[in-house]
Coordinates of C-alpha atoms (C1' of nucleotides) in Angstrom, one line a residue:
Chain A
X1 CA 17.3 1.4 36.1
X2 CA 20.4 1.1 33.9
X3 CA 19.0 -1.6 31.7
X4 CA 16.3 0.8 30.5
X5 CA 19.0 3.1 29.0
X6 CA 20.6 0.9 26.4
X7 CA 19.3 -1.1 23.5
X8 CA 17.9 -4.6 24.1
X9 CA 21.3 -6.3 23.6
X10 CA 23.0 -4.4 26.3
X11 CA 19.9 -4.6 28.5
X12 CA 20.1 -8.4 28.3
X13 CA 23.8 -8.3 29.1
X14 CA 23.3 -6.1 32.1
X15 CA 20.5 -8.3 33.3
X16 CA 22.6 -11.5 33.1
X17 CA 25.3 -9.9 35.2
X18 CA 22.8 -9.5 38.0
X19 CA 23.0 -12.6 40.3
X20 CA 19.9 -14.6 40.2
X21 CA 18.8 -14.0 43.8
X22 CA 19.0 -10.3 43.2
X23 CA 16.7 -10.2 40.2
X24 CA 13.6 -8.5 41.6
X25 CA 10.6 -7.0 40.0
X26 CA 12.2 -3.7 38.9
X27 CA 15.0 -5.5 37.1
X28 CA 12.6 -7.8 35.2
X29 CA 10.3 -4.9 34.5
X30 CA 13.2 -2.8 33.0
X31 CA 14.1 -5.7 30.8
X32 CA 10.6 -6.3 29.5
X33 CA 9.8 -2.6 29.0
X34 CA 13.1 -2.2 27.1
X35 CA 12.0 -4.8 24.6
X36 CA 8.5 -3.4 24.2
X37 CA 10.0 0.1 23.6
X38 CA 12.3 -1.2 20.9
X39 CA 9.5 -2.9 19.0
X40 CA 10.4 -6.4 20.1
X41 CA 7.0 -7.5 21.5
X42 CA 7.6 -11.2 21.2
X43 CA 10.7 -11.1 23.2
X44 CA 9.0 -8.9 25.8
X45 CA 6.3 -11.6 26.2
X46 CA 8.9 -14.3 26.5
X47 CA 10.8 -12.4 29.2
X48 CA 7.5 -11.8 31.0
X49 CA 6.9 -15.6 31.1
X50 CA 10.4 -16.2 32.4
X51 CA 9.7 -13.7 35.2
X52 CA 6.7 -15.6 36.3
X53 CA 8.5 -18.9 36.1
X54 CA 11.3 -17.4 38.3
X55 CA 8.6 -16.8 40.9
X56 CA 8.8 -13.0 40.7
X57 CA 5.6 -11.1 40.9
X58 CA 5.0 -8.4 38.2
X59 CA 4.1 -4.8 39.0
X60 CA 1.9 -2.4 37.1
X61 CA 4.6 -1.2 34.8
X62 CA 5.5 -4.8 33.8
X63 CA 1.9 -5.6 33.1
X64 CA 1.4 -2.4 31.0
X65 CA 4.5 -3.4 29.0
X66 CA 2.9 -6.9 28.5
X67 CA -0.4 -5.4 27.4
X68 CA 1.4 -3.1 25.0
X69 CA 3.4 -6.0 23.6
X70 CA 0.2 -8.0 23.1
X71 CA -1.4 -5.1 21.4
X72 CA 1.4 -4.8 18.9
X73 CA 1.0 -8.5 18.1
X74 CA -2.8 -8.5 18.3
X75 CA -2.1 -11.3 20.7
X76 CA -5.4 -12.0 22.5
X77 CA -4.1 -14.7 24.7
X78 CA -1.2 -12.9 26.4
X79 CA -3.4 -9.8 26.5
X80 CA -6.2 -11.6 28.3
X81 CA -3.7 -13.2 30.6
X82 CA -2.3 -9.8 31.5
X83 CA -5.7 -8.4 32.2
X84 CA -6.6 -11.4 34.4
X85 CA -3.3 -11.0 36.3
X86 CA -4.1 -7.4 36.9
X87 CA -7.4 -8.4 38.6
X88 CA -5.8 -11.3 40.5
X89 CA -3.0 -9.2 41.9
X90 CA -5.4 -6.5 42.9
X91 CA -3.4 -3.9 41.2
X92 CA -5.0 -0.5 40.8
X93 CA -6.7 0.2 37.4
X94 CA -5.1 3.6 36.7
X95 CA -5.7 5.5 33.5
X96 CA -2.4 4.1 32.1
X97 CA -3.2 0.5 32.8
X98 CA -6.7 0.8 31.6
X99 CA -5.6 2.5 28.4
X100 CA -3.1 -0.2 27.8
X101 CA -5.7 -2.9 28.2
X102 CA -8.2 -1.0 26.0
X103 CA -5.6 -0.6 23.3
X104 CA -4.8 -4.3 23.4
X105 CA -8.5 -5.2 23.0
X106 CA -9.0 -2.6 20.2
X107 CA -6.1 -4.1 18.3
X108 CA -7.4 -7.6 18.8
X109 CA -10.8 -6.5 17.5
X110 CA -12.6 -7.0 20.7
X111 CA -14.5 -3.8 20.9
X112 CA -17.0 -5.1 23.5
X113 CA -14.2 -5.5 26.0
X114 CA -12.6 -2.2 25.1
X115 CA -15.9 -0.4 25.5
X116 CA -16.7 -2.0 28.8
X117 CA -13.4 -0.9 30.2
X118 CA -13.9 2.6 28.8
X119 CA -17.4 2.9 30.3
X120 CA -16.1 1.8 33.7
X121 CA -13.4 4.5 33.7
X122 CA -14.1 7.4 36.1
X123 CA -11.9 9.9 34.3
X124 CA -11.1 8.9 30.8
X125 CA -8.1 10.9 29.5
X126 CA -7.6 12.2 26.0
X127 CA -5.5 9.0 25.4
X128 CA -8.5 6.8 26.4
X129 CA -10.8 8.7 24.0
X130 CA -8.3 8.4 21.2
X131 CA -7.9 4.7 21.7
X132 CA -11.6 4.1 21.6
X133 CA -12.0 6.5 18.6
X134 CA -9.4 4.5 16.7
X135 CA -11.1 1.2 17.5
X136 CA -14.6 2.5 16.5
X137 CA -13.3 3.9 13.2
X138 CA -11.5 0.6 12.4
X139 CA -14.2 -1.8 13.4
X140 CA -17.5 0.1 13.3
X141 CA -17.0 2.5 10.4
X142 CA -16.7 6.2 9.8
X143 CA -20.2 7.2 10.8
X144 CA -19.9 5.7 14.4
X145 CA -16.4 7.1 14.5
X146 CA -17.6 10.7 13.8
X147 CA -20.2 10.3 16.5
X148 CA -17.5 9.3 18.9
X149 CA -15.3 12.2 17.8
X150 CA -18.1 14.7 18.4
X151 CA -18.6 13.3 21.9
X152 CA -14.9 14.0 22.9
X153 CA -14.6 16.7 25.5
X154 CA -11.6 18.1 23.6
X155 CA -9.2 17.0 20.9
X156 CA -5.5 17.1 20.4
X157 CA -3.5 16.8 17.2
X158 CA -3.4 13.0 17.4
X159 CA -7.2 12.7 17.7
X160 CA -7.6 15.0 14.7
X161 CA -5.1 13.0 12.7
X162 CA -6.9 9.7 13.4
X163 CA -10.2 11.2 12.3
X164 CA -8.8 12.8 9.1
X165 CA -6.8 9.7 8.0
X166 CA -10.0 7.6 8.4
X167 CA -11.8 10.0 5.9
X168 CA -9.0 9.7 3.4
X169 CA -8.9 6.0 3.7
X170 CA -12.5 5.5 2.7
X171 CA -12.2 7.9 -0.2
X172 CA -13.7 11.1 1.2
X173 CA -10.9 13.6 0.7
X174 CA -13.4 16.4 0.7
X175 CA -14.4 15.5 4.3
X176 CA -10.8 15.2 5.2
X177 CA -10.1 18.6 3.9
X178 CA -13.0 20.1 5.7
X179 CA -11.8 18.5 9.0
X180 CA -8.3 19.8 8.4
X181 CA -9.7 23.3 7.9
X182 CA -11.8 23.0 11.0
X183 CA -8.8 21.8 13.0
X184 CA -6.5 24.6 11.8
X185 CA -9.0 27.4 12.3
X186 CA -10.5 26.2 15.5
X187 CA -7.3 25.9 17.5
X188 CA -4.4 28.2 17.1
X189 CA -2.1 25.9 18.9
X190 CA -2.5 23.4 16.1
X191 CA -1.6 25.8 13.3
X192 CA 1.2 23.5 12.3
X193 CA 0.8 19.8 11.8
X194 CA 3.6 17.8 13.3
X195 CA 5.7 15.7 11.0
X196 CA 3.9 12.5 12.0
X197 CA 0.6 13.9 10.9
X198 CA 2.1 15.4 7.8
X199 CA 3.8 12.2 6.7
X200 CA 0.8 10.0 7.4
X201 CA -1.6 12.4 5.6
X202 CA 0.7 12.6 2.6
X203 CA 1.0 8.9 2.5
X204 CA -2.8 8.6 2.5
X205 CA -2.9 11.0 -0.4
X206 CA -0.3 8.9 -2.3
X207 CA -2.3 5.8 -1.9
X208 CA -5.6 7.4 -2.8
X209 CA -4.1 9.3 -5.6
X210 CA -5.6 12.4 -4.0
X211 CA -3.9 15.4 -5.4
X212 CA -6.3 17.9 -4.0
X213 CA -5.5 17.2 -0.4
X214 CA -1.9 16.6 -1.2
X215 CA -1.5 20.0 -2.7
X216 CA -3.3 21.6 0.2
X217 CA -0.9 19.9 2.6
X218 CA 2.1 21.1 0.5
X219 CA 0.7 24.6 0.7
X220 CA 0.3 24.4 4.4
X221 CA 3.8 22.9 4.8
X222 CA 5.3 25.9 2.9
X223 CA 3.5 28.3 5.3
X224 CA 4.4 26.3 8.3
X225 CA 8.1 25.8 7.5
X226 CA 9.0 28.8 9.7
X227 CA 7.7 26.9 12.7
X228 CA 9.4 23.7 11.7
X229 CA 12.7 24.4 10.1
X230 CA 14.5 21.6 11.7
X231 CA 16.4 19.3 9.3
X232 CA 14.7 16.1 10.1
X233 CA 11.2 17.5 9.6
X234 CA 12.1 19.0 6.3
X235 CA 13.8 15.9 5.0
X236 CA 10.9 13.6 5.9
X237 CA 8.1 15.8 4.7
X238 CA 9.9 16.7 1.5
X239 CA 10.4 13.0 0.8
X240 CA 6.8 12.3 1.5
X241 CA 5.8 15.1 -0.9
X242 CA 8.0 13.7 -3.6
X243 CA 6.3 10.4 -3.1
X244 CA 2.9 12.0 -3.2
X245 CA 3.5 14.0 -6.4
X246 CA 5.1 10.9 -8.0
X247 CA 2.2 8.7 -7.2
X248 CA -0.3 11.4 -8.2
X249 CA 1.2 11.7 -11.6
X250 CA 2.9 15.0 -11.2
X251 CA 6.5 13.9 -11.6
X252 CA 7.6 17.4 -12.6
X253 CA 6.5 18.8 -9.3
X254 CA 8.3 15.9 -7.6
X255 CA 11.5 16.7 -9.6
X256 CA 11.4 20.3 -8.7
X257 CA 11.1 19.6 -5.0
X258 CA 13.8 16.9 -5.3
X259 CA 16.3 19.3 -7.0
X260 CA 15.7 21.9 -4.3
X261 CA 16.3 19.7 -1.4
X262 CA 19.5 20.6 0.5
X263 CA 20.0 17.1 1.9
X264 CA 18.6 13.9 0.5
X265 CA 18.4 10.6 2.2
X266 CA 18.5 7.2 0.5
X267 CA 14.7 7.3 0.8
X268 CA 14.4 10.6 -1.0
X269 CA 16.4 9.1 -3.9
X270 CA 14.3 6.0 -4.0
X271 CA 11.1 7.9 -3.9
X272 CA 12.2 10.0 -6.9
X273 CA 13.4 6.9 -8.8
X274 CA 10.1 5.1 -8.3
X275 CA 8.1 8.3 -9.3
X276 CA 10.0 8.4 -12.6
X277 CA 9.6 4.6 -13.0
X278 CA 5.9 4.7 -12.6
X279 CA 5.7 7.1 -15.5
X280 CA 7.7 4.7 -17.7
X281 CA 10.7 7.1 -17.7
X282 CA 13.2 4.3 -17.7
X283 CA 16.1 6.2 -19.2
X284 CA 15.7 9.1 -16.7
X285 CA 15.7 6.5 -13.9
X286 CA 19.1 5.2 -15.1
X287 CA 20.4 8.7 -15.3
X288 CA 19.2 9.6 -11.9
X289 CA 20.7 6.4 -10.6
X290 CA 24.2 7.3 -11.8
X291 CA 23.8 10.8 -10.3
X292 CA 22.9 9.1 -7.0
X293 CA 26.0 7.1 -7.0
X294 CA 28.5 9.7 -8.2
X295 CA 27.2 13.1 -7.2
X296 CA 25.1 12.0 -4.3
X297 CA 27.6 9.5 -3.0
X298 CA 24.8 7.3 -1.9
X299 CA 25.2 3.6 -1.6
X300 CA 22.2 2.0 -3.3
X301 CA 20.1 -0.3 -1.1
X302 CA 17.8 -3.2 -1.9
X303 CA 14.9 -1.0 -2.8
X304 CA 17.0 1.2 -5.1
X305 CA 17.8 -2.0 -7.1
X306 CA 14.2 -3.0 -7.2
X307 CA 13.2 0.5 -8.5
X308 CA 15.9 0.5 -11.2
X309 CA 15.1 -3.0 -12.4
X310 CA 11.4 -2.5 -12.4
X311 CA 11.9 0.8 -14.3
X312 CA 13.8 -1.2 -17.0
X313 CA 11.0 -3.7 -17.1
X314 CA 8.3 -1.1 -17.5
X315 CA 10.2 0.7 -20.3
X316 CA 11.4 -2.5 -22.0
X317 CA 15.0 -1.7 -21.4
X318 CA 16.1 -5.3 -21.5
X319 CA 19.8 -4.8 -22.4
X320 CA 20.3 -2.1 -19.8
X321 CA 18.5 -4.2 -17.1
X322 CA 20.6 -7.2 -17.9
X323 CA 23.8 -5.2 -17.6
X324 CA 22.7 -3.6 -14.4
X325 CA 21.9 -6.9 -12.9
X326 CA 25.3 -8.3 -13.8
X327 CA 27.0 -5.3 -12.2
X328 CA 25.3 -5.7 -8.9
X329 CA 28.0 -7.7 -7.2
X330 CA 31.2 -6.4 -8.9
X331 CA 30.3 -2.7 -8.9
X332 CA 27.6 -2.1 -6.3
X333 CA 28.7 -4.8 -3.9
X334 CA 25.1 -6.0 -3.5
X335 CA 24.3 -9.7 -3.4
X336 CA 21.0 -10.0 -5.3
X337 CA 18.1 -11.2 -3.2
X338 CA 14.9 -13.0 -4.1
X339 CA 13.1 -9.8 -5.0
X340 CA 15.8 -8.8 -7.4
X341 CA 15.6 -12.1 -9.1
X342 CA 11.9 -11.6 -9.3
X343 CA 12.4 -8.2 -11.0
X344 CA 14.8 -9.7 -13.4
X345 CA 12.5 -12.6 -14.2
X346 CA 9.7 -10.1 -14.8
X347 CA 11.9 -8.0 -17.1
X348 CA 13.0 -11.0 -19.2
X349 CA 9.6 -12.6 -19.2
X350 CA 7.8 -9.5 -20.4
X351 CA 10.3 -9.0 -23.1
X352 CA 9.6 -12.6 -24.3
X353 CA 12.9 -14.1 -23.2
X354 CA 11.1 -16.9 -21.3
X355 CA 13.8 -19.5 -21.6
X356 CA 16.4 -17.1 -20.2
X357 CA 14.0 -16.2 -17.4
X358 CA 13.4 -19.8 -16.5
X359 CA 17.1 -20.7 -16.4
X360 CA 17.7 -17.7 -14.2
X361 CA 15.1 -19.1 -11.8
X362 CA 16.8 -22.5 -11.8
X363 CA 20.2 -21.0 -11.2
X364 CA 19.1 -18.9 -8.3
X365 CA 20.8 -19.8 -5.0
X366 CA 17.4 -20.3 -3.3
X367 CA 14.1 -22.0 -3.8
X368 CA 11.8 -19.9 -6.0
X369 CA 9.0 -18.3 -4.1
X370 CA 5.5 -17.7 -5.5
X371 CA 6.3 -14.2 -6.6
X372 CA 9.1 -15.4 -8.9
X373 CA 7.1 -18.3 -10.3
X374 CA 4.0 -16.2 -10.6
X375 CA 5.8 -13.5 -12.5
X376 CA 7.1 -16.0 -15.0
X377 CA 3.6 -17.5 -15.2
X378 CA 2.2 -14.1 -16.0
X379 CA 4.7 -13.7 -18.8
X380 CA 3.7 -17.1 -20.1
X381 CA 0.1 -15.8 -20.3
X382 CA 1.2 -12.7 -22.2
X383 CA 3.3 -14.7 -24.7
X384 CA 1.0 -17.7 -24.6
X385 CA 3.5 -20.3 -23.7
X386 CA 1.0 -22.8 -22.6
X387 CA 3.3 -25.7 -21.9
X388 CA 5.7 -23.8 -19.7
X389 CA 2.7 -22.2 -18.0
X390 CA 1.1 -25.5 -17.2
X391 CA 4.4 -26.8 -15.9
X392 CA 4.8 -23.8 -13.6
X393 CA 1.2 -24.1 -12.5
X394 CA 1.8 -27.6 -11.3
X395 CA 4.8 -26.5 -9.4
X396 CA 2.9 -23.7 -7.8
X397 CA -0.2 -25.7 -6.9
X398 CA 2.1 -28.0 -5.0
X399 CA 4.1 -25.4 -3.2
X400 CA 1.4 -22.8 -2.6
X401 CA -2.1 -24.4 -2.9
X402 CA -3.8 -21.4 -1.4
X403 CA -2.7 -18.8 -3.8
X404 CA -5.6 -17.8 -6.0
X405 CA -4.3 -15.1 -8.3
X406 CA -2.5 -17.5 -10.5
X407 CA -5.4 -19.8 -11.1
X408 CA -7.2 -16.9 -12.7
X409 CA -4.1 -16.2 -14.9
X410 CA -3.9 -19.7 -16.2
X411 CA -7.6 -19.9 -16.8
X412 CA -7.5 -16.8 -18.9
X413 CA -4.5 -18.2 -20.7
X414 CA -6.5 -21.2 -21.7
X415 CA -9.4 -19.1 -22.8
X416 CA -7.4 -16.9 -25.2
X417 CA -5.8 -20.0 -26.7
X418 CA -9.3 -21.2 -27.4
X419 CA -8.8 -24.2 -25.0
X420 CA -12.2 -23.6 -23.4
X421 CA -12.5 -27.1 -21.9
X422 CA -9.3 -26.6 -19.8
X423 CA -10.3 -23.1 -18.9
X424 CA -13.7 -24.4 -17.7
X425 CA -12.1 -27.1 -15.6
X426 CA -9.9 -24.6 -13.9
X427 CA -12.8 -22.2 -13.3
X428 CA -14.9 -25.0 -11.9
X429 CA -12.0 -25.8 -9.6
X430 CA -11.8 -22.2 -8.4
X431 CA -15.6 -22.1 -7.8
X432 CA -15.4 -25.3 -5.8
X433 CA -12.7 -24.0 -3.6
X434 CA -14.5 -20.7 -3.2
X435 CA -11.7 -18.7 -4.8
X436 CA -12.7 -15.2 -5.5
X437 CA -10.9 -12.4 -7.3
X438 CA -10.4 -9.0 -5.8
X439 CA -13.1 -6.8 -7.3
X440 CA -11.8 -4.1 -9.6
X441 CA -12.5 -0.6 -8.6
X442 CA -11.8 2.7 -10.2
X443 CA -12.2 6.3 -9.0
X444 CA -12.3 9.6 -10.6
X445 CA -12.2 13.0 -8.9
X446 CA -14.5 15.7 -10.2
X447 CA -14.6 19.0 -8.5
X448 CA -13.0 17.6 -5.4
X449 CA -15.4 14.8 -5.0
X450 CA -14.2 11.2 -5.5
X451 CA -16.6 8.8 -7.3
X452 CA -16.0 5.1 -7.0
X453 CA -17.1 2.5 -9.5
X454 CA -17.0 -1.3 -9.6
X455 CA -17.5 -3.3 -12.8
X456 CA -21.1 -3.0 -14.0
X457 CA -21.9 -0.6 -11.2
X458 CA -25.4 0.9 -11.3
X459 CA -25.4 2.7 -7.9
X460 CA -24.2 6.1 -9.0
X461 CA -26.9 8.8 -9.0
X462 CA -26.0 9.6 -12.7
X463 CA -26.2 6.0 -13.8
X464 CA -28.5 6.6 -16.7
X465 CA -26.3 9.4 -18.2
X466 CA -23.2 7.3 -17.6
X467 CA -24.6 4.3 -19.5
X468 CA -25.9 6.6 -22.3
X469 CA -22.3 7.9 -22.6
X470 CA -21.0 4.3 -22.6
X471 CA -23.1 3.3 -25.6
X472 CA -22.0 6.4 -27.4
X473 CA -18.4 5.3 -26.6
X474 CA -19.0 1.8 -28.0
X475 CA -20.5 3.2 -31.2
X476 CA -17.7 5.7 -31.8
X477 CA -15.1 3.0 -30.9
X478 CA -16.6 0.7 -33.4
X479 CA -16.6 3.4 -36.0
X480 CA -12.9 3.8 -35.3
X481 CA -12.3 0.2 -36.1
X482 CA -12.1 -1.2 -32.6
X483 CA -13.2 -4.8 -32.0
X484 CA -13.2 -6.6 -28.7
X485 CA -12.1 -9.7 -30.4
X486 CA -8.8 -8.4 -31.6
X487 CA -8.1 -6.7 -28.3
X488 CA -9.0 -9.9 -26.4
X489 CA -6.2 -11.8 -28.0
X490 CA -3.7 -10.9 -25.3
X491 CA -6.2 -10.2 -22.5
X492 CA -4.9 -10.1 -19.0
X493 CA -7.2 -10.6 -16.0
X494 CA -10.5 -8.9 -16.8
X495 CA -12.7 -7.6 -14.0
X496 CA -15.5 -9.8 -12.9
X497 CA -14.1 -12.7 -14.9
X498 CA -15.3 -15.4 -12.6
X499 CA -18.8 -14.2 -12.4
X500 CA -19.4 -14.1 -16.1
X501 CA -20.5 -17.5 -16.9
X502 CA -19.2 -19.2 -20.0
X503 CA -20.9 -17.2 -22.6
X504 CA -18.5 -15.3 -24.8
X505 CA -21.0 -12.7 -25.4
X506 CA -21.4 -12.1 -21.7
X507 CA -17.7 -11.9 -21.4
X508 CA -17.6 -9.2 -24.1
X509 CA -20.4 -7.3 -22.4
X510 CA -18.5 -7.4 -19.1
X511 CA -15.5 -5.9 -20.7
X512 CA -17.6 -2.9 -21.8
X513 CA -18.6 -2.1 -18.3
X514 CA -15.2 -2.3 -16.6
X515 CA -14.9 0.1 -13.7
X516 CA -12.4 2.4 -15.5
X517 CA -14.8 2.8 -18.4
X518 CA -17.6 3.9 -16.1
X519 CA -15.3 6.4 -14.5
X520 CA -14.3 7.7 -17.9
X521 CA -17.9 8.1 -18.9
X522 CA -18.7 10.1 -15.8
X523 CA -15.6 12.2 -16.5
X524 CA -16.6 12.9 -20.0
X525 CA -20.1 14.0 -19.2
X526 CA -19.1 16.1 -16.1
X527 CA -16.2 18.1 -17.3
X528 CA -15.6 20.7 -20.1
X529 CA -14.1 19.5 -23.4
X530 CA -10.3 19.2 -23.3
X531 CA -10.0 18.8 -19.6
X532 CA -7.6 15.9 -18.8
X533 CA -9.3 13.1 -16.9
X534 CA -7.5 11.3 -14.1
X535 CA -8.6 7.8 -13.0
X536 CA -7.2 5.7 -10.2
X537 CA -7.7 1.9 -10.4
X538 CA -6.9 -0.7 -7.7
X539 CA -6.0 -3.5 -10.1
X540 CA -4.1 -3.5 -13.4
X541 CA -5.9 -2.2 -16.4
X542 CA -6.8 -5.0 -18.8
X543 CA -5.5 -4.9 -22.3
X544 CA -8.9 -4.5 -23.8
X545 CA -9.6 -1.3 -21.8
X546 CA -6.0 -0.2 -22.6
X547 CA -6.7 -0.3 -26.3
X548 CA -10.1 1.3 -25.8
X549 CA -8.6 4.1 -23.8
X550 CA -6.0 4.9 -26.5
X551 CA -8.8 5.3 -29.0
X552 CA -11.1 7.2 -26.6
X553 CA -8.2 9.7 -26.0
X554 CA -8.2 10.6 -29.7
X555 CA -12.0 10.3 -30.3
X556 CA -12.9 12.6 -27.5
X557 CA -9.8 14.7 -27.7
X558 CA -8.9 14.2 -24.1
X559 CA -5.8 13.3 -22.2
X560 CA -6.7 10.3 -20.0
X561 CA -4.4 9.5 -17.2
X562 CA -4.9 6.2 -15.4
X563 CA -2.9 5.1 -12.4
X564 CA -3.4 1.4 -12.1
X565 CA -1.9 -0.9 -9.4
X566 CA 1.4 -0.9 -11.2
X567 CA 2.1 2.4 -13.0
X568 CA 0.8 5.4 -14.9
X569 CA -0.8 5.2 -18.3
X570 CA -1.0 8.5 -20.0
X571 CA -3.3 8.2 -23.1
X572 CA -3.0 10.9 -25.6
X573 CA -3.9 11.1 -29.3
X574 CA -4.3 7.3 -29.7
X575 CA -1.1 6.4 -27.9
X576 CA -0.1 5.5 -24.3
X577 CA 2.9 6.6 -22.4
X578 CA 3.7 3.0 -21.5
X579 CA 4.3 2.2 -25.2
X580 CA 2.2 -0.9 -24.5
X581 CA 4.9 -2.2 -22.2
X582 CA 3.1 -3.4 -19.1
Chain B
dC1 C1' -0.9 3.9 27.7
dA2 C1' -3.1 7.0 21.7
dG3 C1' -2.2 8.5 15.5
dG4 C1' 2.4 6.2 11.3
dC5 C1' 6.8 5.8 9.2
dA6 C1' 9.3 8.5 3.4
dA7 C1' 11.1 3.6 -0.8
dG8 C1' 10.1 -2.0 -4.2
dG9 C1' 7.8 -6.5 -6.4
dT10 C1' 2.8 -9.8 -6.6

DNA sequence: CAGGCAAGGT
């Protein structure tokens, strides 16, 4: 059918040219499938409804398209409706339609329905198995997933990728690596990972900060390049590698790869820029940006602008950032969007130019969203501008009553300004509303095994040794002149803050067992002297731990590298690579 | 009809 050939716009045009009496099932089906294929599930569902309203009866293909559209949207209702229609029309439950229905139920989180369909199938295909495997992994955990994986009569590359990604997601890169090895040795036909697998595996490594698996993949990629020397594959995988090395703190490796690339897309440039930015290499970001425009002849996009501005912010390059922002329209022909204003507000706010940041917000051509306001509020907390902070808070509570993060910020702000009554009020409010903070977690990799810690964690098998090390740390920190009180002055959001009760002592105690300190302690007792320690944290490091880490780096003569939610901190000899710019 | 997408901020 001709409508299936073109993009949705021309499909609609073609469809409208068909006289109404001649619009039969195949015409409608082509229109619906076209929208599902082009990732426009909502429109596909709308067209399906129009088809029914027009009195045309759907066929199997149309129903599969509807199921797949519902799956994309996790839309239970239309999914169920499609399933019922199937039964009502007496259509045959082929593997394809059954799989589509199972996929829909899996994505809607209704594993009971999905399983029932699966068990009723006479001949489940590899696709059926993979759908169920994905669902079990997502909703029932890794253990049940592995059992399912073992039951599979055979596996293809997609099934392997699903299983491996699941391992990396829960922080078991060792298991992921083992599975990768198993897959590559078991089946010669899978000697080379396809680019989908490569990119998703590398992205998992970036997120987990998992350099071990990332390097392994790079190695494999080098060996496999002979099989896959097409340009698209190289471009995408190289870019994913640059991202991985950048996010795993090996910006030099990223640069080497970047310089060697024969062709670079805008995404490659952006990945490299953000890699440098995360290390606080703001000047290099500005240099690379001008190379991108001149030598690379690349027109920067929205994300490029965000990267450059946030790099200026992270490195405290206020003047350069201001200039860059002013040049957006005249030189780069880019009209700043909300997120660019947000970066600029962040940049000015952190640098202490709060009035300028506020007037920038008021001059914006749109209503400020919570990111922009929240960013300014965070700066108020750093610079302890209580009045402005309170004003912003009022505004935010009205606009976005359900946003919780900022309550915590303001409450901490009151605490550090010794306005405990107000802080307590706010904390009570949070308790009443059941507002909870994301728990802080840190991980450290030792000999290829990733250890996770929450604040005050006592579940690690080496807990006793870890806590012994922690008290040694405290003693030696005190000897070095470290006091919690001083560090607390500009405290950000400490872990576990809400659970701490009101006692100051308890608060101080809680700071001492922040997850990153537990990870550090384990690192110190499990590795040889002088070995650098790399920690990944899901939230931002608090200022108290930041000061402690600087001292620990010199006391224990270690390089400590912490990747927090925002950037890298490289602690060495009493200093941090972020120059205390957060 | 299966896996995910290379980039930013909170």
